[in-house]
Amino acid sequence: MDKIDQLAASLDSAVLEAKAMTPLSRHEDLTVEQAYRIQRAALARRLGRGEKIVGLKMGFTSAAKMLQMGVDDQISGWLTDAMQIDNGAVMSLASRIHPRCEPEVAFLLKRSLPADVSEQAAFDAIASVAPAIEIIDSRFEQFKFSLTDVIADNASSSSFVLGPWMACPADLAKHDVHLSIDGKVCQSGSSSDILGNPLRSLVAAARLAAQAGMPLQAGWIVLAGAATPAEALQPGMDVRAVIQGMGAVGFSVHGPG
Ligand code: OOG
Ligand code: MG
């Protein structure tokens, strides 16, 4: 095993054992390119277990997230079928380390997208949109990491929940975003907080996916990144995200015991 495979194997074990590890950057001086290679090697392990790629998630596309996590570059991670949780489901925290949830806009693509896609062509490739909640769960202790750490860790991805798909609104900007826990709004933002317009996140996703050698495909899902800071999940919580004009999505967490 080379170094890339070794680090991918340790991250993959941290996922499977739900056990936090020391950030890679504590011992390794990795480039962004090497970090994405680790990410792909860890993805290959998931695919080897029968998981299928269903799309891409974007990270750090809003100032709120960059500020919360102290990282200021857009990143991407792969979504697989095993990560999806049904809308309205009750989920367990058992296989997770320190999960958090955040409200997102999801795109369903009807066309593949090249690296250098224009905003108009990206818009034309959207089959539908949905409100989404991403569950992130950094494999690093204290949810603390460098840019290369979080890239290697598949952008902290753990699970995602999609609301009902609907036709894409003509303007994706200026849709209010609310995250509620147990019926109380705890985070609010706007779709405009995602790079000014979540469409720009889709353009960036096309570039990052193509750079990784796996361009965005028809039928894939893209999560545009959270518009607000993430909230820690606790047993018994009811979580709901509402995006104005795009509907709602939610799930609950199993109670204690
Ligand atoms: C990294 C993932 C960032 C987003 O929506 O910005 C992300 C993290 O916050 O741990 O998913
Ligand atoms: Mg996210």
GROMACS .gro file of C-alpha atoms and ligand atoms in nm:
model
  269
    1MET     CA    1   0.000   0.000   0.000
    2ASP     CA    2   0.132   0.345  -0.081
    3LYS     CA    3   0.085   0.643   0.150
    4ILE     CA    4  -0.233   0.760  -0.026
    5ASP     CA    5  -0.395   0.415   0.015
    6GLN     CA    6  -0.282   0.389   0.376
    7LEU     CA    7  -0.439   0.723   0.468
    8ALA     CA    8  -0.757   0.633   0.275
    9ALA     CA    9  -0.773   0.303   0.465
   10SER     CA   10  -0.742   0.480   0.801
   11LEU     CA   11  -1.021   0.726   0.709
   12ASP     CA   12  -1.239   0.440   0.586
   13SER     CA   13  -1.190   0.254   0.916
   14ALA     CA   14  -1.280   0.569   1.108
   15VAL     CA   15  -1.611   0.576   0.914
   16LEU     CA   16  -1.681   0.205   0.967
   17GLU     CA   17  -1.587   0.208   1.336
   18ALA     CA   18  -1.738   0.555   1.404
   19LYS     CA   19  -1.415   0.648   1.575
   20ALA     CA   20  -1.251   0.992   1.557
   21MET     CA   21  -0.888   1.010   1.450
   22THR     CA   22  -0.602   1.260   1.464
   23PRO     CA   23  -0.607   1.499   1.166
   24LEU     CA   24  -0.376   1.376   0.887
   25SER     CA   25  -0.213   1.721   0.875
   26ARG     CA   26  -0.067   1.658   1.222
   27HIS     CA   27   0.180   1.412   1.060
   28GLU     CA   28   0.160   1.470   0.684
   29ASP     CA   29   0.221   1.769   0.463
   30LEU     CA   30  -0.041   1.697   0.195
   31THR     CA   31  -0.121   1.901  -0.116
   32VAL     CA   32  -0.482   1.959  -0.220
   33GLU     CA   33  -0.421   1.724  -0.513
   34GLN     CA   34  -0.299   1.447  -0.280
   35ALA     CA   35  -0.596   1.507  -0.050
   36TYR     CA   36  -0.838   1.451  -0.341
   37ARG     CA   37  -0.645   1.134  -0.430
   38ILE     CA   38  -0.700   1.008  -0.074
   39GLN     CA   39  -1.068   1.101  -0.108
   40ARG     CA   40  -1.096   0.895  -0.430
   41ALA     CA   41  -0.908   0.601  -0.279
   42ALA     CA   42  -1.149   0.600   0.018
   43LEU     CA   43  -1.442   0.623  -0.228
   44ALA     CA   44  -1.302   0.319  -0.412
   45ARG     CA   45  -1.326   0.124  -0.085
   46ARG     CA   46  -1.695   0.218  -0.052
   47LEU     CA   47  -1.760   0.122  -0.415
   48GLY     CA   48  -1.583  -0.208  -0.345
   49ARG     CA   49  -1.846  -0.274  -0.077
   50GLY     CA   50  -2.119  -0.227  -0.339
   51GLU     CA   51  -2.206   0.140  -0.287
   52LYS     CA   52  -2.292   0.343  -0.600
   53ILE     CA   53  -2.205   0.708  -0.669
   54VAL     CA   54  -2.524   0.917  -0.684
   55GLY     CA   55  -2.371   1.264  -0.700
   56LEU     CA   56  -2.149   1.526  -0.544
   57LYS     CA   57  -2.169   1.752  -0.240
   58MET     CA   58  -2.015   2.096  -0.224
   59GLY     CA   59  -1.859   2.239   0.092
   60PHE     CA   60  -1.772   2.588   0.213
   61THR     CA   61  -1.987   2.769  -0.044
   62SER     CA   62  -2.122   3.011   0.219
   63ALA     CA   63  -1.946   3.261   0.446
   64ALA     CA   64  -2.137   3.113   0.744
   65LYS     CA   65  -1.978   2.770   0.691
   66MET     CA   66  -1.630   2.907   0.615
   67LEU     CA   67  -1.644   3.107   0.938
   68GLN     CA   68  -1.781   2.818   1.149
   69MET     CA   69  -1.510   2.576   1.031
   70GLY     CA   70  -1.218   2.813   0.964
   71VAL     CA   71  -1.171   2.692   0.605
   72ASP     CA   72  -1.214   2.928   0.312
   73ASP     CA   73  -1.194   2.729  -0.010
   74GLN     CA   74  -1.473   2.546  -0.192
   75ILE     CA   75  -1.439   2.170  -0.175
   76SER     CA   76  -1.638   1.869  -0.294
   77GLY     CA   77  -1.708   1.515  -0.176
   78TRP     CA   78  -1.884   1.213  -0.327
   79LEU     CA   79  -2.238   1.105  -0.241
   80THR     CA   80  -2.328   0.736  -0.255
   81ASP     CA   81  -2.663   0.558  -0.242
   82ALA     CA   82  -2.579   0.424   0.105
   83MET     CA   83  -2.567   0.780   0.241
   84GLN     CA   84  -2.929   0.863   0.155
   85ILE     CA   85  -3.190   0.865   0.432
   86ASP     CA   86  -3.561   0.882   0.346
   87ASN     CA   87  -3.748   1.205   0.405
   88GLY     CA   88  -3.932   1.171   0.738
   89ALA     CA   89  -3.723   0.874   0.855
   90VAL     CA   90  -3.607   0.810   1.209
   91MET     CA   91  -3.230   0.772   1.213
   92SER     CA   92  -2.984   0.639   1.466
   93LEU     CA   93  -2.670   0.813   1.588
   94ALA     CA   94  -2.512   0.475   1.661
   95SER     CA   95  -2.284   0.459   1.356
   96ARG     CA   96  -2.173   0.822   1.385
   97ILE     CA   97  -1.905   1.013   1.573
   98HIS     CA   98  -2.032   1.370   1.636
   99PRO     CA   99  -2.291   1.432   1.362
  100ARG     CA  100  -2.424   1.774   1.270
  101CYS     CA  101  -2.703   1.876   1.032
  102GLU     CA  102  -2.729   2.165   0.789
  103PRO     CA  103  -2.987   2.289   0.537
  104GLU     CA  104  -2.898   2.263   0.168
  105VAL     CA  105  -3.039   2.304  -0.183
  106ALA     CA  106  -3.024   1.985  -0.393
  107PHE     CA  107  -3.015   1.968  -0.773
  108LEU     CA  108  -3.110   1.668  -0.987
  109LEU     CA  109  -2.934   1.673  -1.324
  110LYS     CA  110  -3.084   1.576  -1.657
  111ARG     CA  111  -2.753   1.618  -1.847
  112SER     CA  112  -2.386   1.561  -1.787
  113LEU     CA  113  -2.178   1.874  -1.730
  114PRO     CA  114  -1.827   1.955  -1.854
  115ALA     CA  115  -1.562   2.128  -1.640
  116ASP     CA  116  -1.610   2.469  -1.799
  117VAL     CA  117  -1.990   2.483  -1.806
  118SER     CA  118  -2.155   2.827  -1.821
  119GLU     CA  119  -2.417   2.931  -1.563
  120GLN     CA  120  -2.685   2.915  -1.834
  121ALA     CA  121  -2.585   2.564  -1.944
  122ALA     CA  122  -2.572   2.451  -1.579
  123PHE     CA  123  -2.921   2.594  -1.526
  124ASP     CA  124  -3.048   2.415  -1.839
  125ALA     CA  125  -2.912   2.086  -1.705
  126ILE     CA  126  -3.122   2.103  -1.385
  127ALA     CA  127  -3.410   1.852  -1.399
  128SER     CA  128  -3.546   1.954  -1.058
  129VAL     CA  129  -3.458   2.100  -0.719
  130ALA     CA  130  -3.535   1.989  -0.363
  131PRO     CA  131  -3.475   2.111  -0.010
  132ALA     CA  132  -3.218   1.889   0.159
  133ILE     CA  133  -3.052   1.830   0.494
  134GLU     CA  134  -2.695   1.715   0.497
  135ILE     CA  135  -2.561   1.522   0.794
  136ILE     CA  136  -2.189   1.581   0.826
  137ASP     CA  137  -1.967   1.386   1.065
  138SER     CA  138  -1.599   1.472   1.048
  139ARG     CA  139  -1.377   1.174   1.113
  140PHE     CA  140  -1.135   1.407   1.295
  141GLU     CA  141  -1.128   1.468   1.669
  142GLN     CA  142  -1.327   1.771   1.787
  143PHE     CA  143  -1.454   1.827   1.430
  144LYS     CA  144  -1.127   2.020   1.371
  145PHE     CA  145  -0.930   1.993   1.048
  146SER     CA  146  -0.723   2.169   0.783
  147LEU     CA  147  -0.837   2.215   0.422
  148THR     CA  148  -0.649   1.903   0.306
  149ASP     CA  149  -0.781   1.698   0.604
  150VAL     CA  150  -1.143   1.773   0.522
  151ILE     CA  151  -1.094   1.707   0.150
  152ALA     CA  152  -0.938   1.367   0.224
  153ASP     CA  153  -1.233   1.299   0.457
  154ASN     CA  154  -1.482   1.333   0.166
  155ALA     CA  155  -1.582   1.680   0.290
  156SER     CA  156  -1.715   1.533   0.621
  157SER     CA  157  -2.005   1.367   0.436
  158SER     CA  158  -2.212   1.118   0.633
  159SER     CA  159  -2.574   1.118   0.508
  160PHE     CA  160  -2.828   1.331   0.328
  161VAL     CA  161  -3.207   1.361   0.324
  162LEU     CA  162  -3.396   1.496   0.022
  163GLY     CA  163  -3.738   1.659   0.020
  164PRO     CA  164  -3.974   1.618  -0.276
  165TRP     CA  165  -3.827   1.717  -0.613
  166MET     CA  166  -3.993   2.014  -0.784
  167ALA     CA  167  -3.947   2.219  -1.100
  168CYS     CA  168  -3.651   2.456  -1.078
  169PRO     CA  169  -3.759   2.815  -1.004
  170ALA     CA  170  -3.649   3.071  -1.266
  171ASP     CA  171  -3.435   3.247  -1.002
  172LEU     CA  172  -3.246   3.036  -0.748
  173ALA     CA  173  -3.132   3.339  -0.544
  174LYS     CA  174  -3.313   3.502  -0.249
  175HIS     CA  175  -3.502   3.198  -0.117
  176ASP     CA  176  -3.514   3.210   0.263
  177VAL     CA  177  -3.363   2.904   0.430
  178HIS     CA  178  -3.463   2.791   0.782
  179LEU     CA  179  -3.341   2.501   0.992
  180SER     CA  180  -3.564   2.405   1.286
  181ILE     CA  181  -3.503   2.170   1.572
  182ASP     CA  182  -3.804   2.046   1.770
  183GLY     CA  183  -4.023   2.306   1.598
  184LYS     CA  184  -3.799   2.604   1.680
  185VAL     CA  185  -3.602   2.783   1.409
  186CYS     CA  186  -3.234   2.766   1.507
  187GLN     CA  187  -3.056   2.876   1.185
  188SER     CA  188  -3.172   3.112   0.911
  189GLY     CA  189  -3.014   3.224   0.588
  190SER     CA  190  -3.085   3.268   0.221
  191SER     CA  191  -3.006   3.070  -0.094
  192SER     CA  192  -2.812   3.384  -0.193
  193ASP     CA  193  -2.568   3.306   0.090
  194ILE     CA  194  -2.445   3.018  -0.132
  195LEU     CA  195  -2.193   3.199  -0.355
  196GLY     CA  196  -2.456   3.467  -0.429
  197ASN     CA  197  -2.663   3.201  -0.608
  198PRO     CA  198  -2.658   2.819  -0.564
  199LEU     CA  199  -2.627   2.791  -0.943
  200ARG     CA  200  -2.262   2.904  -0.900
  201SER     CA  201  -2.210   2.610  -0.667
  202LEU     CA  202  -2.337   2.378  -0.943
  203VAL     CA  203  -2.087   2.537  -1.185
  204ALA     CA  204  -1.807   2.481  -0.931
  205ALA     CA  205  -1.927   2.121  -0.876
  206ALA     CA  206  -1.901   2.055  -1.251
  207ARG     CA  207  -1.542   2.180  -1.246
  208LEU     CA  208  -1.436   1.979  -0.940
  209ALA     CA  209  -1.605   1.656  -1.061
  210ALA     CA  210  -1.443   1.684  -1.405
  211GLN     CA  211  -1.105   1.758  -1.242
  212ALA     CA  212  -1.144   1.435  -1.046
  213GLY     CA  213  -1.199   1.248  -1.373
  214MET     CA  214  -1.567   1.181  -1.299
  215PRO     CA  215  -1.773   1.460  -1.466
  216LEU     CA  216  -2.124   1.520  -1.332
  217GLN     CA  217  -2.372   1.277  -1.494
  218ALA     CA  218  -2.741   1.289  -1.586
  219GLY     CA  219  -2.936   1.147  -1.290
  220TRP     CA  220  -2.682   1.263  -1.033
  221ILE     CA  221  -2.763   1.480  -0.733
  222VAL     CA  222  -2.559   1.787  -0.636
  223LEU     CA  223  -2.580   1.936  -0.287
  224ALA     CA  224  -2.492   2.304  -0.318
  225GLY     CA  225  -2.352   2.348   0.035
  226ALA     CA  226  -2.509   2.480   0.353
  227ALA     CA  227  -2.637   2.836   0.369
  228THR     CA  228  -2.608   2.841   0.751
  229PRO     CA  229  -2.379   2.697   1.019
  230ALA     CA  230  -2.442   2.332   1.110
  231GLU     CA  231  -2.616   2.219   1.432
  232ALA     CA  232  -2.511   1.920   1.644
  233LEU     CA  233  -2.755   1.626   1.644
  234GLN     CA  234  -2.877   1.486   1.975
  235PRO     CA  235  -3.095   1.183   2.054
  236GLY     CA  236  -3.468   1.250   2.017
  237MET     CA  237  -3.434   1.560   1.799
  238ASP     CA  238  -3.680   1.647   1.526
  239VAL     CA  239  -3.501   1.827   1.243
  240ARG     CA  240  -3.668   2.018   0.961
  241ALA     CA  241  -3.543   2.247   0.684
  242VAL     CA  242  -3.768   2.478   0.486
  243ILE     CA  243  -3.657   2.662   0.174
  244GLN     CA  244  -3.900   2.929   0.067
  245GLY     CA  245  -4.061   2.830  -0.263
  246MET     CA  246  -3.892   2.487  -0.261
  247GLY     CA  247  -4.075   2.301   0.017
  248ALA     CA  248  -3.956   2.121   0.329
  249VAL     CA  249  -3.762   1.814   0.438
  250GLY     CA  250  -3.706   1.652   0.776
  251PHE     CA  251  -3.610   1.353   0.987
  252SER     CA  252  -3.592   1.256   1.353
  253VAL     CA  253  -3.320   1.106   1.564
  254HIS     CA  254  -3.390   0.797   1.778
  255GLY     CA  255  -3.446   0.890   2.138
  256PRO     CA  256  -3.198   0.792   2.411
  257GLY     CA  257  -3.212   0.421   2.494
  258OOG     C1  258  -1.716   2.025   0.591
  258OOG     C2  259  -1.829   2.015   0.496
  258OOG     C3  260  -1.883   2.149   0.450
  258OOG     C4  261  -2.093   2.258   0.359
  258OOG     O1  262  -2.213   2.244   0.329
  258OOG     O2  263  -2.037   2.367   0.358
  258OOG     C5  264  -2.019   2.134   0.396
  258OOG     C6  265  -1.759   2.049   0.734
  258OOG     O3  266  -1.824   2.149   0.764
  258OOG     O4  267  -1.723   1.965   0.818
  258OOG     O5  268  -2.075   2.028   0.384
  259MG      MG  269  -2.289   2.049   0.360
   0.00000   0.00000   0.00000
